[in-house]
Amino acid sequence: MDEKQPSARLARETTRENPWPLSRLLDNLDRYIDRIDATWVEAQVIEYNQRPGNRMSFFKAKDLEADMSMQVKAFGGVIAAAGSAMQAGARVVMRVKPDFYTKIGDLALMAAEIHPAGVGGLLEQLERLKQQLAAEGLFSREHKKPLPFLPRRVGLICGHQARAEADVIENATRRWPLVEFEIREVAVQGDRCAPEVAAAIGELDAIAEVDVIVVTRGGGAFEDLLGFSDEQVVRAAFAAVTPVVSAVGHEEDTPLLDWVADFRASTPTDAAKRIVPDLEAELELMERGRQKMRSFVSSRIESGLEWLAALRTRPVMQNPAASLEERRRDIEHGTEALRLRVGAILARYRQELVSSRATLTAISPRATLERGYTVLRLPNKTLVTDAAAVKKGDLLEAVLARGSLVASVVGTNQGRKEAN
């Protein structure tokens, strides 16, 4: 029996006598196909039947010109994100990678992204991005910053030697000759547009002397302006502390930068009119202000002179002492009235005093003495009110109405006390 030959290492080394197993060929095909990078392709959707609830969906993608088609599969999330793009006959752009199913030798494309193709598809993508950014609040009016009245320096983002650059500089300089510019020339269309514009916004925003940033380019086809609707440009404008003016395209062009910008200019020329004041208009305004001030001051002076003249014609100004005389008479009348009032009060009090004195005199001890009574006092000035308080031989002082005398007790008569 012949010894078994070793298996061929390469496909070209196989023979009829030494073939590969089919599984080895399929495995090699699988490894080879797996090394192929993901690719963006454009095709037409055919034979697509929506199956809600299925984890994986299948359809055929047909070349737009050649009579070629291939099976495509995608997870439900990819199909849902595609939206209206997923319908029979629709043109789509897909990011796909070949997928080989070794069990049955089936080759298909696995789609990771599906988007509508053409302008319509781009519009739909932009609308979805617009709704997403609006939901995040990037377009809210509360985030809009006011433009400075007179910027120290204007940051200008534009194409290389573009007409839009000249429009902004010429019109702004004509309005305000001293205006200064910090210019960043970038790609204004194509793949480099979005990253360069976003980087330029960030760079100018970091310069303290730049008080406003103008992003501008002239008109163009819808596809040419797509860079100014890129998400990184929109987010860079939103993050800028410096006010941003969007002056991209013409009046009818509305890239997403217009929505997030603090001010949207219809054209580059319009942007120049918005970022700096008009010197001639400001000088004219100042002259009108000066004239208005002169008129106001003259009017106030004339009014003051008229008031002063009227004041001079008043009687008090003709005879200043007249008003003082009137006040003097008022004081004299008041003084006399006060004197009479005080006199009446004093007379009443004097009468009351006389009456009180008469009453006091009538009830005083002296009045009693005047009627012939005498007050007896011991040598220590103690009043004698009881005969028992003295004895024979005591000396007493007798106080009379006028004067006093000294008496000696020769005897006492102690009578019974009268009842009250």
Coordinates of C-alpha atoms in Angstrom, one line a residue:
M1 CA 0.0 0.0 0.0
D2 CA 1.3 3.4 -0.9
E3 CA 2.1 5.8 1.9
K4 CA -0.3 8.7 2.2
Q5 CA 1.2 11.9 0.7
P6 CA 1.4 15.1 2.9
S7 CA -1.4 17.6 2.2
A8 CA -0.6 20.3 -0.2
R9 CA 0.4 23.6 1.5
L10 CA -0.7 25.9 -1.3
A11 CA -3.6 25.6 -3.8
R12 CA -1.3 25.4 -6.7
E13 CA 0.4 22.4 -5.1
T14 CA -2.8 20.3 -5.1
T15 CA -3.2 17.4 -7.6
R16 CA -5.9 14.9 -8.5
E17 CA -4.1 12.4 -6.4
N18 CA -3.5 14.9 -3.5
P19 CA -6.6 17.3 -3.3
W20 CA -7.7 19.5 -0.5
P21 CA -10.8 18.8 1.5
L22 CA -13.6 21.2 0.5
S23 CA -13.6 22.6 4.1
R24 CA -10.0 23.7 3.7
L25 CA -10.7 25.6 0.6
L26 CA -13.8 27.3 2.2
D27 CA -11.7 28.1 5.3
N28 CA -9.0 29.7 3.2
L29 CA -11.6 31.7 1.3
D30 CA -13.1 32.8 4.6
R31 CA -9.7 34.0 5.9
Y32 CA -8.9 35.8 2.6
I33 CA -12.3 37.5 2.4
D34 CA -12.1 38.6 6.0
R35 CA -8.9 40.6 5.2
I36 CA -10.8 42.8 2.7
D37 CA -11.4 46.3 4.2
A38 CA -14.8 47.8 4.5
T39 CA -15.8 49.7 1.4
W40 CA -18.3 52.4 0.5
V41 CA -20.4 51.4 -2.5
E42 CA -23.4 52.9 -4.3
A43 CA -26.2 50.7 -5.6
Q44 CA -29.9 50.3 -6.0
V45 CA -32.1 48.4 -3.6
I46 CA -34.0 45.5 -5.1
E47 CA -35.9 42.5 -3.8
Y48 CA -36.3 44.0 -0.3
N49 CA -39.1 42.8 1.9
Q50 CA -39.4 44.4 5.3
R51 CA -39.7 41.9 8.1
P52 CA -40.4 43.7 11.4
G53 CA -39.0 42.0 14.4
N54 CA -36.3 40.0 12.5
R55 CA -32.8 40.5 13.9
M56 CA -31.2 40.3 10.4
S57 CA -32.7 41.6 7.1
F58 CA -31.7 40.7 3.6
F59 CA -32.0 42.4 0.2
K60 CA -30.2 42.6 -3.1
A61 CA -28.1 45.5 -4.2
K62 CA -27.9 46.1 -8.0
D63 CA -25.3 48.1 -9.8
L64 CA -26.6 51.3 -11.2
E65 CA -25.3 50.6 -14.7
A66 CA -24.0 47.0 -15.1
D67 CA -26.2 44.0 -14.9
M68 CA -24.8 42.8 -11.6
S69 CA -26.2 42.3 -8.2
M70 CA -25.3 40.8 -4.8
Q71 CA -27.0 39.7 -1.6
V72 CA -26.8 42.2 1.3
K73 CA -27.6 41.6 4.9
A74 CA -27.8 44.1 7.8
F75 CA -28.9 44.1 11.4
G76 CA -32.3 45.7 12.3
G77 CA -30.7 48.8 13.8
V78 CA -28.9 49.6 10.5
I79 CA -32.1 49.1 8.6
A80 CA -34.0 51.4 11.0
A81 CA -31.4 54.1 10.8
A82 CA -31.6 54.1 7.0
G83 CA -35.2 55.3 7.2
S84 CA -36.8 56.0 3.8
A85 CA -33.6 54.8 2.0
M86 CA -34.7 51.2 2.6
Q87 CA -37.3 50.7 -0.1
A88 CA -37.3 48.8 -3.4
G89 CA -35.8 51.0 -6.2
A90 CA -34.0 53.5 -3.9
R91 CA -30.5 54.5 -4.6
V92 CA -28.3 54.0 -1.5
V93 CA -24.7 54.5 -0.4
M94 CA -23.5 51.7 1.9
R95 CA -20.5 50.9 4.0
V96 CA -20.1 47.1 3.4
K97 CA -17.7 44.3 4.0
P98 CA -17.8 40.9 2.2
D99 CA -19.1 38.2 4.5
F100 CA -18.5 34.5 3.6
Y101 CA -20.7 31.8 5.2
T102 CA -18.5 28.7 5.1
K103 CA -21.2 26.2 5.9
I104 CA -22.9 26.6 2.6
G105 CA -20.3 28.6 0.7
D106 CA -22.5 31.7 0.5
L107 CA -20.9 35.1 -0.2
A108 CA -22.8 38.3 0.7
L109 CA -22.2 41.8 1.8
M110 CA -22.7 42.9 5.5
A111 CA -23.8 46.5 5.6
A112 CA -22.7 48.6 8.6
E113 CA -24.3 51.9 7.4
I114 CA -27.0 52.6 4.7
H115 CA -27.7 56.1 3.5
P116 CA -29.8 57.6 0.7
A117 CA -27.6 58.5 -2.3
G118 CA -27.6 61.7 -4.2
V119 CA -28.7 65.2 -3.2
G120 CA -31.9 63.8 -1.7
G121 CA -30.0 61.5 0.5
L122 CA -27.6 64.3 1.7
L123 CA -30.6 66.5 2.5
E124 CA -32.1 63.7 4.6
Q125 CA -28.8 63.2 6.5
L126 CA -28.5 66.9 7.1
E127 CA -32.1 67.1 8.3
R128 CA -31.4 64.3 10.8
L129 CA -28.2 66.0 12.0
K130 CA -30.1 69.3 12.3
Q131 CA -32.8 67.7 14.4
Q132 CA -30.2 66.0 16.6
L133 CA -28.3 69.3 17.2
A134 CA -31.5 71.2 17.8
A135 CA -32.5 68.7 20.4
E136 CA -29.2 69.3 22.2
G137 CA -29.9 73.0 22.3
L138 CA -27.1 74.2 19.9
F139 CA -29.5 76.4 18.0
S140 CA -31.3 77.9 21.0
R141 CA -31.6 81.7 20.9
E142 CA -30.6 81.9 24.6
H143 CA -27.1 80.9 23.5
K144 CA -26.7 83.7 21.0
K145 CA -24.0 86.2 21.9
P146 CA -24.4 89.9 20.8
L147 CA -21.9 91.3 18.3
P148 CA -19.5 93.9 19.6
F149 CA -20.2 97.5 18.6
L150 CA -16.5 98.1 17.5
P151 CA -14.3 95.0 17.5
R152 CA -10.6 95.5 18.2
R153 CA -9.8 92.8 15.6
V154 CA -11.9 90.7 13.3
G155 CA -11.1 87.0 12.8
L156 CA -11.8 86.1 9.1
I157 CA -12.0 82.5 7.9
C158 CA -12.1 82.2 4.1
G159 CA -10.7 80.5 1.1
H160 CA -7.3 81.2 -0.4
Q161 CA -7.5 84.6 -2.2
A162 CA -11.2 84.2 -2.4
R163 CA -13.6 86.9 -3.6
A164 CA -15.5 86.6 -0.3
E165 CA -12.4 87.6 1.6
A166 CA -12.0 90.7 -0.5
D167 CA -15.7 91.6 -0.2
V168 CA -15.5 91.5 3.6
I169 CA -12.2 93.4 3.9
E170 CA -13.1 96.0 1.3
N171 CA -16.6 96.7 2.6
A172 CA -15.5 96.7 6.3
T173 CA -12.5 99.0 5.7
R174 CA -14.7 101.4 3.7
R175 CA -17.1 101.6 6.7
W176 CA -14.4 101.7 9.3
P177 CA -10.9 102.4 7.9
L178 CA -9.1 101.4 11.2
V179 CA -10.5 97.9 11.4
E180 CA -7.9 95.1 11.7
F181 CA -8.2 91.5 10.5
E182 CA -6.7 88.2 11.7
I183 CA -7.1 86.0 8.6
R184 CA -7.1 82.2 8.3
E185 CA -7.3 80.8 4.8
V186 CA -8.8 77.3 4.7
A187 CA -10.2 74.8 2.2
V188 CA -13.8 75.9 1.7
Q189 CA -15.1 72.7 0.0
G190 CA -14.1 69.1 -0.1
D191 CA -12.9 66.7 2.6
R192 CA -10.4 69.2 4.1
C193 CA -13.1 71.9 4.5
A194 CA -14.7 70.8 7.8
P195 CA -11.6 70.0 9.9
E196 CA -9.8 73.2 8.7
V197 CA -12.7 75.5 9.4
A198 CA -13.3 73.9 12.8
A199 CA -9.6 74.3 13.7
A200 CA -9.6 77.9 12.4
I201 CA -12.6 78.8 14.6
G202 CA -10.8 77.3 17.7
E203 CA -7.5 79.1 16.9
L204 CA -9.1 82.5 16.4
D205 CA -11.3 82.0 19.5
A206 CA -8.1 81.6 21.6
I207 CA -6.8 85.0 20.5
A208 CA -7.9 87.6 23.1
E209 CA -7.8 90.6 20.7
V210 CA -10.2 88.9 18.3
D211 CA -13.7 90.1 19.3
V212 CA -15.7 88.6 16.4
I213 CA -15.2 85.7 14.0
V214 CA -16.5 85.7 10.4
V215 CA -16.7 82.4 8.5
T216 CA -17.3 83.2 4.8
R217 CA -17.2 81.9 1.3
G218 CA -19.1 82.7 -1.9
G219 CA -22.0 80.8 -3.4
G220 CA -21.7 77.3 -4.9
A221 CA -23.5 74.1 -5.5
F222 CA -25.2 72.3 -2.6
E223 CA -22.4 69.7 -2.4
D224 CA -19.8 72.5 -2.3
L225 CA -21.2 73.9 0.9
L226 CA -21.5 70.6 2.8
G227 CA -18.4 71.3 4.8
F228 CA -20.2 74.2 6.6
S229 CA -22.9 71.8 7.7
D230 CA -20.4 69.3 9.1
E231 CA -21.0 68.4 12.8
Q232 CA -17.5 69.3 13.9
V233 CA -17.8 72.8 12.4
V234 CA -21.2 73.4 14.1
R235 CA -19.9 72.2 17.5
A236 CA -16.7 74.4 17.1
A237 CA -18.9 77.4 16.5
F238 CA -21.1 76.6 19.4
A239 CA -18.1 76.1 21.8
A240 CA -16.5 79.5 20.8
V241 CA -16.6 82.2 23.4
T242 CA -16.1 84.8 20.7
P243 CA -19.3 85.7 18.7
V244 CA -19.4 83.9 15.3
V245 CA -20.9 85.3 12.1
S246 CA -21.8 82.9 9.3
A247 CA -21.6 84.5 5.8
V248 CA -21.6 81.4 3.6
G249 CA -23.1 81.4 0.1
H250 CA -26.1 83.5 -0.9
E251 CA -29.4 84.4 0.7
E252 CA -31.0 81.1 -0.2
D253 CA -28.1 79.0 1.1
T254 CA -28.6 77.8 4.7
P255 CA -25.8 75.5 5.9
L256 CA -26.1 74.3 9.5
L257 CA -23.4 76.9 10.5
D258 CA -26.1 79.5 9.9
W259 CA -28.3 78.0 12.6
V260 CA -25.6 77.8 15.3
A261 CA -23.9 81.1 14.5
D262 CA -24.6 84.1 16.7
F263 CA -25.5 86.1 13.6
R264 CA -26.3 84.9 10.1
A265 CA -25.3 87.3 7.3
S266 CA -27.0 86.8 3.9
T267 CA -23.7 87.5 2.0
P268 CA -20.1 88.3 2.7
T269 CA -20.9 92.0 2.0
D270 CA -23.7 91.9 4.5
A271 CA -21.3 90.4 7.1
A272 CA -19.0 93.4 6.6
K273 CA -21.8 95.8 7.3
R274 CA -22.7 94.0 10.5
I275 CA -19.3 93.6 12.2
V276 CA -18.2 97.3 12.1
P277 CA -20.1 100.6 12.3
D278 CA -20.2 103.0 9.4
L279 CA -17.8 105.9 10.3
E280 CA -19.7 108.5 8.2
A281 CA -23.0 107.4 9.8
E282 CA -21.5 107.6 13.3
L283 CA -20.0 111.1 12.6
E284 CA -23.4 112.2 11.3
L285 CA -25.1 110.8 14.4
M286 CA -22.6 112.6 16.6
E287 CA -23.2 115.9 14.8
R288 CA -27.0 115.5 15.2
G289 CA -26.3 114.7 18.9
R290 CA -24.2 117.9 19.3
Q291 CA -26.9 120.0 17.6
K292 CA -29.6 118.4 19.8
M293 CA -27.4 119.1 22.9
R294 CA -26.8 122.7 21.8
S295 CA -30.5 123.2 21.3
F296 CA -31.3 121.7 24.6
V297 CA -28.7 123.8 26.5
S298 CA -29.9 127.0 24.7
S299 CA -33.5 126.2 25.6
R300 CA -32.5 125.7 29.3
I301 CA -30.6 128.9 29.4
E302 CA -33.4 130.9 27.8
S303 CA -35.9 129.3 30.3
G304 CA -33.5 130.2 33.1
L305 CA -33.2 133.9 32.0
E306 CA -37.0 134.2 31.7
W307 CA -37.4 132.8 35.2
L308 CA -34.8 135.2 36.5
A309 CA -36.4 138.2 34.8
A310 CA -39.8 137.2 36.2
L311 CA -38.2 136.9 39.7
R312 CA -36.8 140.4 39.5
T313 CA -40.2 141.9 38.8
R314 CA -41.7 140.5 42.0
P315 CA -42.5 143.1 44.8
V316 CA -40.1 141.4 47.2
M317 CA -37.3 142.0 44.8
Q318 CA -38.3 145.7 44.4
N319 CA -38.5 146.3 48.2
P320 CA -37.0 143.3 50.1
A321 CA -37.8 145.0 53.5
A322 CA -41.5 144.9 52.7
S323 CA -41.8 141.2 53.5
L324 CA -39.6 141.7 56.6
E325 CA -41.9 144.5 57.8
E326 CA -44.9 142.3 57.5
R327 CA -43.1 139.5 59.4
R328 CA -42.2 142.1 62.1
R329 CA -45.8 143.1 62.5
D330 CA -46.7 139.5 62.8
I331 CA -44.1 139.1 65.6
E332 CA -45.4 142.2 67.4
H333 CA -49.0 140.9 67.3
G334 CA -47.9 137.5 68.5
T335 CA -45.8 139.0 71.3
E336 CA -48.7 141.2 72.5
A337 CA -51.1 138.3 72.4
L338 CA -48.5 136.2 74.3
R339 CA -48.1 139.0 76.9
L340 CA -51.8 139.2 77.5
R341 CA -52.2 135.5 77.8
V342 CA -49.3 135.3 80.3
G343 CA -50.7 138.2 82.3
A344 CA -54.1 136.6 82.5
I345 CA -52.5 133.3 83.7
L346 CA -50.4 135.2 86.3
A347 CA -53.5 137.1 87.6
R348 CA -55.4 133.9 88.0
Y349 CA -52.5 132.3 89.9
R350 CA -52.1 135.5 92.0
Q351 CA -55.7 135.4 93.1
E352 CA -55.4 131.7 93.9
L353 CA -52.3 132.5 96.0
V354 CA -54.1 135.2 98.0
S355 CA -57.0 132.9 98.7
S356 CA -54.7 130.1 99.8
R357 CA -52.8 132.5 102.1
A358 CA -56.0 133.7 103.8
T359 CA -57.0 130.1 104.3
L360 CA -53.6 129.2 105.8
T361 CA -53.7 132.3 108.0
A362 CA -57.1 131.4 109.4
I363 CA -56.1 128.0 110.4
S364 CA -52.5 128.8 111.5
P365 CA -51.4 128.7 115.3
R366 CA -50.6 132.4 115.2
A367 CA -54.3 133.2 114.5
T368 CA -55.2 131.2 117.6
L369 CA -52.7 133.1 119.6
E370 CA -54.2 136.4 118.3
R371 CA -57.5 135.3 119.9
G372 CA -55.8 135.2 123.3
Y373 CA -54.6 131.7 123.6
T374 CA -51.1 130.9 124.9
V375 CA -48.7 128.0 124.1
L376 CA -46.8 126.6 127.1
R377 CA -43.4 124.9 126.5
L378 CA -41.0 123.2 128.8
P379 CA -37.4 124.4 128.9
N380 CA -36.6 121.6 126.3
K381 CA -39.2 123.2 124.0
T382 CA -41.7 120.3 124.6
L383 CA -45.3 121.6 124.4
V384 CA -47.3 121.2 127.6
T385 CA -50.7 119.6 126.9
D386 CA -51.3 117.8 130.1
A387 CA -51.1 119.3 133.7
A388 CA -49.7 116.0 134.9
A389 CA -46.6 116.7 132.8
V390 CA -45.5 119.5 135.2
K391 CA -45.1 120.0 139.0
K392 CA -45.0 122.8 141.3
G393 CA -42.0 125.0 140.9
D394 CA -41.4 124.1 137.2
L395 CA -40.5 127.0 134.9
L396 CA -42.5 127.3 131.7
E397 CA -42.3 129.5 128.6
A398 CA -45.6 131.0 127.6
V399 CA -45.7 131.9 123.9
L400 CA -48.1 134.8 123.2
A401 CA -49.3 136.3 120.0
R402 CA -46.5 138.8 120.3
G403 CA -43.5 137.8 122.4
S404 CA -43.3 135.3 125.3
L405 CA -42.9 135.2 129.1
V406 CA -41.5 132.8 131.8
A407 CA -43.8 131.6 134.5
S408 CA -43.4 129.4 137.6
V409 CA -45.9 126.6 138.4
V410 CA -47.5 127.2 141.9
G411 CA -49.9 124.4 141.5
T412 CA -51.7 122.0 139.1
N413 CA -55.3 121.0 138.7
Q414 CA -55.4 117.6 137.0
G415 CA -58.9 117.3 135.7
R416 CA -60.5 114.4 134.0
K417 CA -59.9 114.0 130.2
E418 CA -62.9 114.9 128.1
A419 CA -64.2 112.2 125.9
N420 CA -63.7 112.6 122.2

